[in-house]
Amino acid sequence: MVADDEDNTLFRALSNGWVPWSVLIAPNGEVVFSENEFDETGFSNVIQRLYEQPGTKAPERAKAPAHRGAASEPQTIVVLGGGTGGLVAAHELRRRLASQHRVVVLDRSPDHLYQSSMLWQIVGERRADEIRRPLSRLSKKGIEFQNVEIEALELDRKVVRTSSGDLPYDYLIVSLGCHLVPETVPGFEDMALNLYDPRGCQQIHEAIERFTGGTIGIVITAMPFKCPAAPYEAAFLLESFFRKKGIRRNVEIHLFTPEHTPMPVTPAVLGDAIADMLAARGIHYHPLYTFEKLRPDTHEIVASDGRTDHVDLLIGVPPHQAPEVVRASPLLGTSGFIHVDAKTLRTEYDDVFAIGDVTTVKLPNGKALPKAGVFAHFEAAVVAKQIAAAVHGKKSHAEFDGKGYCWIELGDGRAGFAGGNFYVDPEPQVKMRRPGRLLHWGKIAFEKWWLTRWF
């Protein structure tokens, strides 16, 4: 049924937290929304369509005609975003296409930030300037870079509207990632330090250097969020930091999450292993925590059931959403992100692809592919092969196979490593290697390779 919920009371009561599935059924009995993550935008979009056309299905959008240019015709491929996926896509395209074809990267930031290393920043093992590289260096690789604000996507005209003018394209790759919206949580900026922001990570480091004892909370305010291991890694790194500082006995560390287990998309054995490691380190783990609000005046976090927890220092994972330019475009799916073909990363528009955190990719079991840089990396290579083939008038059989991996920092110079195939039916096949120092050094080596390879 569709019910009025102007103040969002019903939404919060029914969907604040992680549950296996959420379904919205139209008055005619048709399932019009099905998602394993909670996203108010997704519900709102579908409900709005139901009000506009009661009992009917939203019409299909017309696809833009597929373009297959000849090799002699100069083409323009525009890549939105200079993050992980954008960098890989641009370099792969430049390598596969002759110089007559333009590869253009657009980003509002002048720099690429290697986000994985922000975790080391919170414990003082990296500075922000060490993990940034200017995107202007792409010009040395034959890739154009424009430091502009992306204002609108005019997909029918095949134009990206920017703060410096319109940019027509033949192929478009959307790799804009997630937009963090801490402002949607009243009190967040007064009480919490943002774990997913470089400035917030610097503030965390400064705060823990001064910290002499008390309760530290790490709270995940909403689902989905990118880099699903990061909050757990932060807990491990903080525990190690205070132990080395000699004040561990004076510090309580609590992790609050709406997930029912760490990294819930992976097999249960992996989540259980991480939960066991948290317990072994004396880190208090609170799964299925349904966050409601913050009380900065009393330094409390409040759950939807009224439970309160006092913290002396709060580290927060703010809500994530698609960037506004995507939310205002026809690409926005009912999940609140861009829906793409799981293997080709194509959108409803044949010449528009989307990769990385800005997408929702459904797995065979109905869950969503985690939002992580490794998937953006591999998806970008697949999309570049497809576009390069099309520019040459050929058909590509390149497909993303669902494989991915990640390091899990545990502190004390040790790390774990988990990897596998997320497209296996009925459940992803992901295994974790035994943690050790060699894996930690492997992550450091990859960081150095990354910051050198693309710049």
GROMACS .gro file of C-alpha atoms in nm:
model
  455
    1MET     CA    1   0.000   0.000   0.000
    2VAL     CA    2   0.102   0.364  -0.038
    3ALA     CA    3   0.059   0.577   0.273
    4ASP     CA    4   0.125   0.942   0.351
    5ASP     CA    5   0.448   0.978   0.547
    6GLU     CA    6   0.530   1.347   0.530
    7ASP     CA    7   0.746   1.348   0.842
    8ASN     CA    8   0.918   1.015   0.753
    9THR     CA    9   0.797   0.847   1.072
   10LEU     CA   10   0.693   0.529   0.892
   11PHE     CA   11   1.008   0.522   0.685
   12ARG     CA   12   1.232   0.547   0.989
   13ALA     CA   13   1.031   0.289   1.184
   14LEU     CA   14   1.032   0.034   0.904
   15SER     CA   15   1.366   0.092   0.738
   16ASN     CA   16   1.620   0.236   0.979
   17GLY     CA   17   1.881  -0.034   0.992
   18TRP     CA   18   1.991  -0.335   0.795
   19VAL     CA   19   1.744  -0.609   0.705
   20PRO     CA   20   1.779  -0.878   0.438
   21TRP     CA   21   1.529  -0.726   0.194
   22SER     CA   22   1.288  -0.443   0.129
   23VAL     CA   23   1.002  -0.456  -0.117
   24LEU     CA   24   0.749  -0.196  -0.234
   25ILE     CA   25   0.426  -0.328  -0.387
   26ALA     CA   26   0.197  -0.117  -0.607
   27PRO     CA   27  -0.183  -0.117  -0.557
   28ASN     CA   28  -0.217  -0.363  -0.848
   29GLY     CA   29   0.006  -0.614  -0.668
   30GLU     CA   30   0.312  -0.554  -0.885
   31VAL     CA   31   0.652  -0.539  -0.715
   32VAL     CA   32   0.786  -0.200  -0.824
   33PHE     CA   33   1.085  -0.172  -0.591
   34SER     CA   34   1.312  -0.442  -0.454
   35GLU     CA   35   1.638  -0.368  -0.279
   36ASN     CA   36   1.860  -0.518  -0.013
   37GLU     CA   37   1.983  -0.175   0.096
   38PHE     CA   38   1.784   0.110   0.242
   39ASP     CA   39   1.777   0.425   0.038
   40GLU     CA   40   1.508   0.683   0.097
   41THR     CA   41   1.565   0.831  -0.248
   42GLY     CA   42   1.480   0.499  -0.408
   43PHE     CA   43   1.155   0.465  -0.215
   44SER     CA   44   1.064   0.828  -0.279
   45ASN     CA   45   1.122   0.806  -0.655
   46VAL     CA   46   0.906   0.499  -0.696
   47ILE     CA   47   0.629   0.628  -0.470
   48GLN     CA   48   0.621   0.955  -0.665
   49ARG     CA   49   0.570   0.758  -0.987
   50LEU     CA   50   0.286   0.566  -0.823
   51TYR     CA   51   0.112   0.889  -0.727
   52GLU     CA   52   0.157   1.026  -1.077
   53GLN     CA   53   0.025   0.710  -1.247
   54PRO     CA   54  -0.161   0.501  -0.991
   55GLY     CA   55  -0.150   0.130  -1.063
   56THR     CA   56   0.072   0.165  -1.367
   57LYS     CA   57   0.433   0.093  -1.431
   58ALA     CA   58   0.668   0.380  -1.505
   59PRO     CA   59   0.731   0.400  -1.880
   60GLU     CA   60   1.058   0.276  -2.020
   61ARG     CA   61   1.302   0.547  -2.118
   62ALA     CA   62   1.403   0.552  -2.479
   63LYS     CA   63   1.761   0.449  -2.541
   64ALA     CA   64   1.995   0.677  -2.725
   65PRO     CA   65   2.094   0.524  -3.057
   66ALA     CA   66   2.413   0.320  -3.047
   67HIS     CA   67   2.704   0.489  -3.219
   68ARG     CA   68   2.962   0.289  -3.405
   69GLY     CA   69   3.218   0.523  -3.550
   70ALA     CA   70   3.477   0.435  -3.808
   71ALA     CA   71   3.839   0.445  -3.700
   72SER     CA   72   3.898   0.754  -3.920
   73GLU     CA   73   3.629   0.962  -3.747
   74PRO     CA   74   3.761   1.148  -3.440
   75GLN     CA   75   3.565   1.059  -3.131
   76THR     CA   76   3.539   1.228  -2.791
   77ILE     CA   77   3.519   1.010  -2.482
   78VAL     CA   78   3.437   1.203  -2.165
   79VAL     CA   79   3.515   1.055  -1.824
   80LEU     CA   80   3.337   1.211  -1.527
   81GLY     CA   81   3.554   1.183  -1.217
   82GLY     CA   82   3.925   1.153  -1.153
   83GLY     CA   83   3.903   0.882  -0.889
   84THR     CA   84   3.999   0.517  -0.919
   85GLY     CA   85   3.767   0.422  -1.202
   86GLY     CA   86   3.815   0.745  -1.394
   87LEU     CA   87   4.194   0.716  -1.391
   88VAL     CA   88   4.198   0.356  -1.510
   89ALA     CA   89   3.936   0.416  -1.780
   90ALA     CA   90   4.117   0.721  -1.918
   91HIS     CA   91   4.456   0.549  -1.930
   92GLU     CA   92   4.316   0.233  -2.089
   93LEU     CA   93   4.132   0.436  -2.351
   94ARG     CA   94   4.439   0.644  -2.431
   95ARG     CA   95   4.645   0.327  -2.470
   96ARG     CA   96   4.394   0.172  -2.709
   97LEU     CA   97   4.299   0.473  -2.922
   98ALA     CA   98   4.494   0.684  -3.169
   99SER     CA   99   4.575   1.043  -3.076
  100GLN     CA  100   4.303   1.180  -3.305
  101HIS     CA  101   4.046   1.061  -3.051
  102ARG     CA  102   4.000   1.281  -2.743
  103VAL     CA  103   3.996   1.137  -2.391
  104VAL     CA  104   3.876   1.405  -2.149
  105VAL     CA  105   3.856   1.375  -1.769
  106LEU     CA  106   3.636   1.619  -1.575
  107ASP     CA  107   3.657   1.670  -1.200
  108ARG     CA  108   3.568   1.946  -0.956
  109SER     CA  109   3.887   1.871  -0.760
  110PRO     CA  110   4.231   1.949  -0.906
  111ASP     CA  111   4.376   1.643  -0.734
  112HIS     CA  112   4.338   1.267  -0.723
  113LEU     CA  113   4.316   1.136  -0.366
  114TYR     CA  114   4.424   0.780  -0.293
  115GLN     CA  115   4.147   0.716  -0.044
  116SER     CA  116   4.267   0.380   0.087
  117SER     CA  117   4.558   0.549   0.262
  118MET     CA  118   4.338   0.785   0.463
  119LEU     CA  119   4.318   0.509   0.725
  120TRP     CA  120   4.693   0.545   0.782
  121GLN     CA  121   4.640   0.920   0.804
  122ILE     CA  122   4.427   0.883   1.119
  123VAL     CA  123   4.716   0.722   1.309
  124GLY     CA  124   4.980   0.960   1.173
  125GLU     CA  125   5.142   0.724   0.924
  126ARG     CA  126   5.053   0.940   0.622
  127ARG     CA  127   5.007   1.310   0.551
  128ALA     CA  128   4.734   1.433   0.316
  129ASP     CA  129   4.990   1.569   0.067
  130GLU     CA  130   5.157   1.226   0.042
  131ILE     CA  131   4.843   1.061  -0.095
  132ARG     CA  132   4.739   1.331  -0.345
  133ARG     CA  133   4.850   1.381  -0.703
  134PRO     CA  134   4.753   1.670  -0.937
  135LEU     CA  135   4.525   1.556  -1.215
  136SER     CA  136   4.689   1.810  -1.445
  137ARG     CA  137   4.969   1.555  -1.483
  138LEU     CA  138   4.737   1.350  -1.704
  139SER     CA  139   4.823   1.581  -1.992
  140LYS     CA  140   5.166   1.416  -2.008
  141LYS     CA  141   4.985   1.092  -2.094
  142GLY     CA  142   4.782   1.249  -2.373
  143ILE     CA  143   4.470   1.278  -2.155
  144GLU     CA  144   4.291   1.611  -2.129
  145PHE     CA  145   4.190   1.726  -1.783
  146GLN     CA  146   3.938   1.997  -1.707
  147ASN     CA  147   3.902   2.118  -1.348
  148VAL     CA  148   3.536   2.215  -1.370
  149GLU     CA  149   3.205   2.179  -1.194
  150ILE     CA  150   2.978   1.932  -1.373
  151GLU     CA  151   2.640   2.103  -1.384
  152ALA     CA  152   2.413   1.874  -1.585
  153LEU     CA  153   2.402   1.568  -1.809
  154GLU     CA  154   2.201   1.631  -2.123
  155LEU     CA  155   2.190   1.272  -2.240
  156ASP     CA  156   1.956   1.317  -2.535
  157ARG     CA  157   2.185   1.586  -2.676
  158LYS     CA  158   2.498   1.392  -2.573
  159VAL     CA  159   2.636   1.695  -2.392
  160VAL     CA  160   2.790   1.747  -2.048
  161ARG     CA  161   2.716   2.095  -1.920
  162THR     CA  162   3.002   2.233  -1.710
  163SER     CA  163   3.097   2.555  -1.536
  164SER     CA  164   3.319   2.639  -1.836
  165GLY     CA  165   3.067   2.552  -2.107
  166ASP     CA  166   2.911   2.258  -2.290
  167LEU     CA  167   3.121   1.954  -2.379
  168PRO     CA  168   2.974   1.722  -2.646
  169TYR     CA  169   3.069   1.356  -2.625
  170ASP     CA  170   3.045   1.040  -2.833
  171TYR     CA  171   3.085   0.813  -2.529
  172LEU     CA  172   3.040   0.898  -2.164
  173ILE     CA  173   3.176   0.721  -1.856
  174VAL     CA  174   3.024   0.824  -1.523
  175SER     CA  175   3.270   0.754  -1.242
  176LEU     CA  176   3.170   1.019  -0.989
  177GLY     CA  177   3.165   0.798  -0.681
  178CYS     CA  178   2.949   0.868  -0.377
  179HIS     CA  179   2.873   1.208  -0.233
  180LEU     CA  180   2.904   1.231   0.145
  181VAL     CA  181   2.618   1.417   0.310
  182PRO     CA  182   2.701   1.464   0.680
  183GLU     CA  183   2.476   1.770   0.680
  184THR     CA  184   2.174   1.538   0.660
  185VAL     CA  185   2.252   1.420   1.016
  186PRO     CA  186   2.182   1.708   1.256
  187GLY     CA  187   2.477   1.757   1.489
  188PHE     CA  188   2.720   1.549   1.283
  189GLU     CA  189   2.954   1.836   1.207
  190ASP     CA  190   2.942   1.952   1.571
  191MET     CA  191   3.004   1.613   1.728
  192ALA     CA  192   3.154   1.366   1.480
  193LEU     CA  193   3.483   1.351   1.291
  194ASN     CA  194   3.439   1.226   0.935
  195LEU     CA  195   3.630   0.902   0.870
  196TYR     CA  196   3.576   0.931   0.493
  197ASP     CA  197   3.713   1.282   0.449
  198PRO     CA  198   4.085   1.380   0.447
  199ARG     CA  199   4.023   1.680   0.669
  200GLY     CA  200   3.823   1.460   0.906
  201CYS     CA  201   4.105   1.205   0.914
  202GLN     CA  202   4.354   1.477   1.008
  203GLN     CA  203   4.117   1.588   1.285
  204ILE     CA  204   4.093   1.229   1.410
  205HIS     CA  205   4.470   1.207   1.428
  206GLU     CA  206   4.497   1.533   1.620
  207ALA     CA  207   4.218   1.422   1.856
  208ILE     CA  208   4.368   1.083   1.940
  209GLU     CA  209   4.710   1.239   1.998
  210ARG     CA  210   4.547   1.448   2.274
  211PHE     CA  211   4.323   1.168   2.400
  212THR     CA  212   4.413   1.040   2.748
  213GLY     CA  213   4.117   0.813   2.819
  214GLY     CA  214   3.745   0.761   2.780
  215THR     CA  215   3.505   0.615   2.526
  216ILE     CA  216   3.555   0.630   2.150
  217GLY     CA  217   3.264   0.550   1.923
  218ILE     CA  218   3.272   0.463   1.553
  219VAL     CA  219   2.922   0.491   1.410
  220ILE     CA  220   2.793   0.399   1.064
  221THR     CA  221   2.492   0.624   1.022
  222ALA     CA  222   2.334   0.472   0.709
  223MET     CA  223   2.360   0.208   0.439
  224PRO     CA  224   2.507   0.171   0.184
  225PHE     CA  225   2.857   0.306   0.239
  226LYS     CA  226   3.177   0.263   0.041
  227CYS     CA  227   3.480   0.059   0.138
  228PRO     CA  228   3.291  -0.175   0.373
  229ALA     CA  229   3.603  -0.281   0.564
  230ALA     CA  230   3.715   0.075   0.651
  231PRO     CA  231   3.524   0.127   0.980
  232TYR     CA  232   3.654  -0.208   1.109
  233GLU     CA  233   4.008  -0.125   1.000
  234ALA     CA  234   3.980   0.208   1.181
  235ALA     CA  235   3.882   0.025   1.502
  236PHE     CA  236   4.181  -0.208   1.473
  237LEU     CA  237   4.422   0.077   1.400
  238LEU     CA  238   4.294   0.283   1.693
  239GLU     CA  239   4.323  -0.012   1.931
  240SER     CA  240   4.682  -0.065   1.822
  241PHE     CA  241   4.759   0.307   1.847
  242PHE     CA  242   4.642   0.335   2.208
  243ARG     CA  243   4.814   0.013   2.308
  244LYS     CA  244   5.145   0.147   2.173
  245LYS     CA  245   5.077   0.475   2.351
  246GLY     CA  246   5.042   0.282   2.678
  247ILE     CA  247   4.689   0.395   2.761
  248ARG     CA  248   4.480   0.114   2.610
  249ARG     CA  249   4.340   0.021   2.952
  250ASN     CA  250   4.196   0.373   2.978
  251VAL     CA  251   4.018   0.358   2.640
  252GLU     CA  252   3.695   0.186   2.537
  253ILE     CA  253   3.633   0.147   2.164
  254HIS     CA  254   3.278   0.084   2.039
  255LEU     CA  255   3.171   0.020   1.681
  256PHE     CA  256   2.802   0.075   1.596
  257THR     CA  257   2.672  -0.053   1.262
  258PRO     CA  258   2.333  -0.126   1.099
  259GLU     CA  259   2.490  -0.437   0.942
  260HIS     CA  260   2.407  -0.774   1.094
  261THR     CA  261   2.770  -0.883   1.049
  262PRO     CA  262   3.091  -0.725   0.916
  263MET     CA  263   3.095  -0.708   0.536
  264PRO     CA  264   2.753  -0.880   0.505
  265VAL     CA  265   2.771  -0.944   0.130
  266THR     CA  266   3.061  -1.186   0.180
  267PRO     CA  267   3.023  -1.541   0.320
  268ALA     CA  268   2.935  -1.553   0.690
  269VAL     CA  269   3.268  -1.713   0.780
  270LEU     CA  270   3.451  -1.393   0.679
  271GLY     CA  271   3.225  -1.169   0.887
  272ASP     CA  272   3.256  -1.407   1.182
  273ALA     CA  273   3.635  -1.395   1.155
  274ILE     CA  274   3.637  -1.015   1.171
  275ALA     CA  275   3.390  -1.015   1.463
  276ASP     CA  276   3.615  -1.260   1.646
  277MET     CA  277   3.917  -1.036   1.590
  278LEU     CA  278   3.724  -0.738   1.727
  279ALA     CA  279   3.638  -0.938   2.038
  280ALA     CA  280   3.997  -1.056   2.079
  281ARG     CA  281   4.112  -0.692   2.078
  282GLY     CA  282   3.850  -0.589   2.334
  283ILE     CA  283   3.662  -0.375   2.082
  284HIS     CA  284   3.290  -0.356   2.161
  285TYR     CA  285   3.087  -0.448   1.853
  286HIS     CA  286   2.721  -0.342   1.815
  287PRO     CA  287   2.561  -0.495   1.501
  288LEU     CA  288   2.206  -0.416   1.389
  289TYR     CA  289   2.241  -0.076   1.552
  290THR     CA  290   1.963   0.146   1.419
  291PHE     CA  291   2.108   0.494   1.442
  292GLU     CA  292   1.862   0.780   1.478
  293LYS     CA  293   2.038   1.100   1.586
  294LEU     CA  294   2.318   1.273   1.774
  295ARG     CA  295   2.302   1.485   2.087
  296PRO     CA  296   2.611   1.707   2.073
  297ASP     CA  297   2.527   1.883   2.402
  298THR     CA  298   2.551   1.557   2.599
  299HIS     CA  299   2.785   1.373   2.359
  300GLU     CA  300   2.537   1.092   2.304
  301ILE     CA  301   2.440   0.884   2.006
  302VAL     CA  302   2.077   0.775   2.001
  303ALA     CA  303   1.928   0.460   1.849
  304SER     CA  304   1.577   0.442   1.705
  305ASP     CA  305   1.462   0.240   2.008
  306GLY     CA  306   1.563   0.526   2.240
  307ARG     CA  307   1.885   0.370   2.364
  308THR     CA  308   2.162   0.623   2.426
  309ASP     CA  309   2.538   0.576   2.440
  310HIS     CA  310   2.776   0.840   2.571
  311VAL     CA  311   3.105   0.885   2.383
  312ASP     CA  312   3.395   1.118   2.451
  313LEU     CA  313   3.515   1.107   2.091
  314LEU     CA  314   3.297   1.015   1.794
  315ILE     CA  315   3.421   0.902   1.454
  316GLY     CA  316   3.142   0.894   1.198
  317VAL     CA  317   3.066   0.740   0.861
  318PRO     CA  318   2.815   0.988   0.714
  319PRO     CA  319   2.530   0.896   0.479
  320HIS     CA  320   2.628   0.843   0.114
  321GLN     CA  321   2.427   0.934  -0.194
  322ALA     CA  322   2.480   0.978  -0.565
  323PRO     CA  323   2.617   1.322  -0.664
  324GLU     CA  324   2.352   1.584  -0.734
  325VAL     CA  325   2.425   1.589  -1.109
  326VAL     CA  326   2.336   1.217  -1.119
  327ARG     CA  327   2.033   1.257  -0.894
  328ALA     CA  328   1.899   1.521  -1.132
  329SER     CA  329   1.952   1.303  -1.439
  330PRO     CA  330   1.751   1.021  -1.601
  331LEU     CA  331   2.030   0.783  -1.499
  332LEU     CA  332   1.916   0.771  -1.136
  333GLY     CA  333   1.777   0.430  -1.047
  334THR     CA  334   1.531   0.332  -0.777
  335SER     CA  335   1.819   0.244  -0.545
  336GLY     CA  336   1.932   0.606  -0.546
  337PHE     CA  337   2.233   0.519  -0.765
  338ILE     CA  338   2.283   0.429  -1.133
  339HIS     CA  339   2.167   0.083  -1.234
  340VAL     CA  340   2.395  -0.083  -1.489
  341ASP     CA  341   2.432  -0.416  -1.660
  342ALA     CA  342   2.640  -0.630  -1.424
  343LYS     CA  343   2.881  -0.745  -1.697
  344THR     CA  344   2.903  -0.458  -1.945
  345LEU     CA  345   2.839  -0.162  -1.708
  346ARG     CA  346   2.608  -0.011  -1.969
  347THR     CA  347   2.323   0.215  -1.863
  348GLU     CA  348   1.988   0.256  -2.039
  349TYR     CA  349   2.174   0.479  -2.284
  350ASP     CA  350   2.393   0.272  -2.514
  351ASP     CA  351   2.678   0.522  -2.525
  352VAL     CA  352   2.677   0.592  -2.151
  353PHE     CA  353   2.854   0.366  -1.901
  354ALA     CA  354   2.879   0.397  -1.524
  355ILE     CA  355   3.138   0.240  -1.297
  356GLY     CA  356   3.233   0.226  -0.931
  357ASP     CA  357   3.055   0.362  -0.627
  358VAL     CA  358   2.800   0.565  -0.824
  359THR     CA  359   2.638   0.241  -0.942
  360THR     CA  360   2.420  -0.031  -0.798
  361VAL     CA  361   2.511  -0.372  -0.940
  362LYS     CA  362   2.283  -0.660  -0.844
  363LEU     CA  363   2.447  -0.992  -0.758
  364PRO     CA  364   2.289  -1.329  -0.841
  365ASN     CA  365   2.162  -1.356  -0.481
  366GLY     CA  366   1.987  -1.019  -0.510
  367LYS     CA  367   2.228  -0.830  -0.289
  368ALA     CA  368   2.434  -0.540  -0.420
  369LEU     CA  369   2.801  -0.548  -0.515
  370PRO     CA  370   2.997  -0.365  -0.242
  371LYS     CA  371   3.113  -0.014  -0.319
  372ALA     CA  372   3.491  -0.050  -0.336
  373GLY     CA  373   3.774   0.090  -0.545
  374VAL     CA  374   3.888  -0.249  -0.669
  375PHE     CA  375   3.560  -0.299  -0.853
  376ALA     CA  376   3.581   0.048  -1.008
  377HIS     CA  377   3.932  -0.043  -1.127
  378PHE     CA  378   3.832  -0.366  -1.299
  379GLU     CA  379   3.504  -0.225  -1.433
  380ALA     CA  380   3.692   0.067  -1.588
  381ALA     CA  381   3.921  -0.165  -1.785
  382VAL     CA  382   3.619  -0.353  -1.921
  383VAL     CA  383   3.440  -0.035  -2.026
  384ALA     CA  384   3.753   0.103  -2.194
  385LYS     CA  385   3.786  -0.215  -2.401
  386GLN     CA  386   3.422  -0.193  -2.509
  387ILE     CA  387   3.444   0.172  -2.609
  388ALA     CA  388   3.775   0.130  -2.792
  389ALA     CA  389   3.630  -0.160  -2.990
  390ALA     CA  390   3.321   0.042  -3.078
  391VAL     CA  391   3.533   0.337  -3.193
  392HIS     CA  392   3.713   0.098  -3.426
  393GLY     CA  393   3.381  -0.032  -3.556
  394LYS     CA  394   3.417  -0.366  -3.381
  395LYS     CA  395   3.225  -0.556  -3.116
  396SER     CA  396   3.391  -0.627  -2.782
  397HIS     CA  397   3.327  -0.934  -2.572
  398ALA     CA  398   3.491  -0.780  -2.264
  399GLU     CA  399   3.285  -0.837  -1.949
  400PHE     CA  400   3.334  -0.771  -1.581
  401ASP     CA  401   3.356  -1.106  -1.404
  402GLY     CA  402   3.277  -0.996  -1.048
  403LYS     CA  403   3.622  -1.065  -0.908
  404GLY     CA  404   3.769  -0.837  -0.643
  405TYR     CA  405   3.981  -0.821  -0.333
  406CYS     CA  406   4.080  -0.595  -0.046
  407TRP     CA  407   4.338  -0.561   0.228
  408ILE     CA  408   4.214  -0.538   0.586
  409GLU     CA  409   4.447  -0.337   0.810
  410LEU     CA  410   4.475  -0.483   1.160
  411GLY     CA  411   4.736  -0.256   1.318
  412ASP     CA  412   5.076  -0.359   1.454
  413GLY     CA  413   5.209  -0.371   1.098
  414ARG     CA  414   4.980  -0.659   1.005
  415ALA     CA  415   4.701  -0.694   0.751
  416GLY     CA  416   4.459  -0.952   0.620
  417PHE     CA  417   4.364  -1.002   0.256
  418ALA     CA  418   4.026  -1.116   0.127
  419GLY     CA  419   3.936  -1.185  -0.234
  420GLY     CA  420   3.721  -1.390  -0.464
  421ASN     CA  421   3.432  -1.388  -0.709
  422PHE     CA  422   3.121  -1.193  -0.609
  423TYR     CA  423   2.922  -1.311  -0.913
  424VAL     CA  424   2.909  -1.675  -0.808
  425ASP     CA  425   2.555  -1.808  -0.769
  426PRO     CA  426   2.404  -1.843  -0.514
  427GLU     CA  427   2.663  -1.677  -0.286
  428PRO     CA  428   2.993  -1.495  -0.347
  429GLN     CA  429   3.302  -1.709  -0.305
  430VAL     CA  430   3.539  -1.497  -0.099
  431LYS     CA  431   3.823  -1.621   0.116
  432MET     CA  432   4.051  -1.446   0.363
  433ARG     CA  433   4.421  -1.523   0.384
  434ARG     CA  434   4.591  -1.556   0.719
  435PRO     CA  435   4.685  -1.205   0.842
  436GLY     CA  436   5.051  -1.114   0.859
  437ARG     CA  437   5.321  -0.851   0.809
  438LEU     CA  438   5.386  -0.951   0.449
  439LEU     CA  439   5.031  -0.860   0.352
  440HIS     CA  440   5.070  -0.519   0.520
  441TRP     CA  441   5.382  -0.454   0.314
  442GLY     CA  442   5.192  -0.570   0.009
  443LYS     CA  443   4.937  -0.296   0.066
  444ILE     CA  444   5.214  -0.037   0.100
  445ALA     CA  445   5.372  -0.161  -0.223
  446PHE     CA  446   5.037  -0.132  -0.403
  447GLU     CA  447   4.993   0.225  -0.277
  448LYS     CA  448   5.335   0.323  -0.415
  449TRP     CA  449   5.261   0.149  -0.746
  450TRP     CA  450   4.925   0.325  -0.777
  451LEU     CA  451   5.058   0.676  -0.715
  452THR     CA  452   5.338   0.618  -0.964
  453ARG     CA  453   5.158   0.420  -1.235
  454TRP     CA  454   4.893   0.675  -1.328
  455PHE     CA  455   5.095   0.994  -1.283
   0.00000   0.00000   0.00000
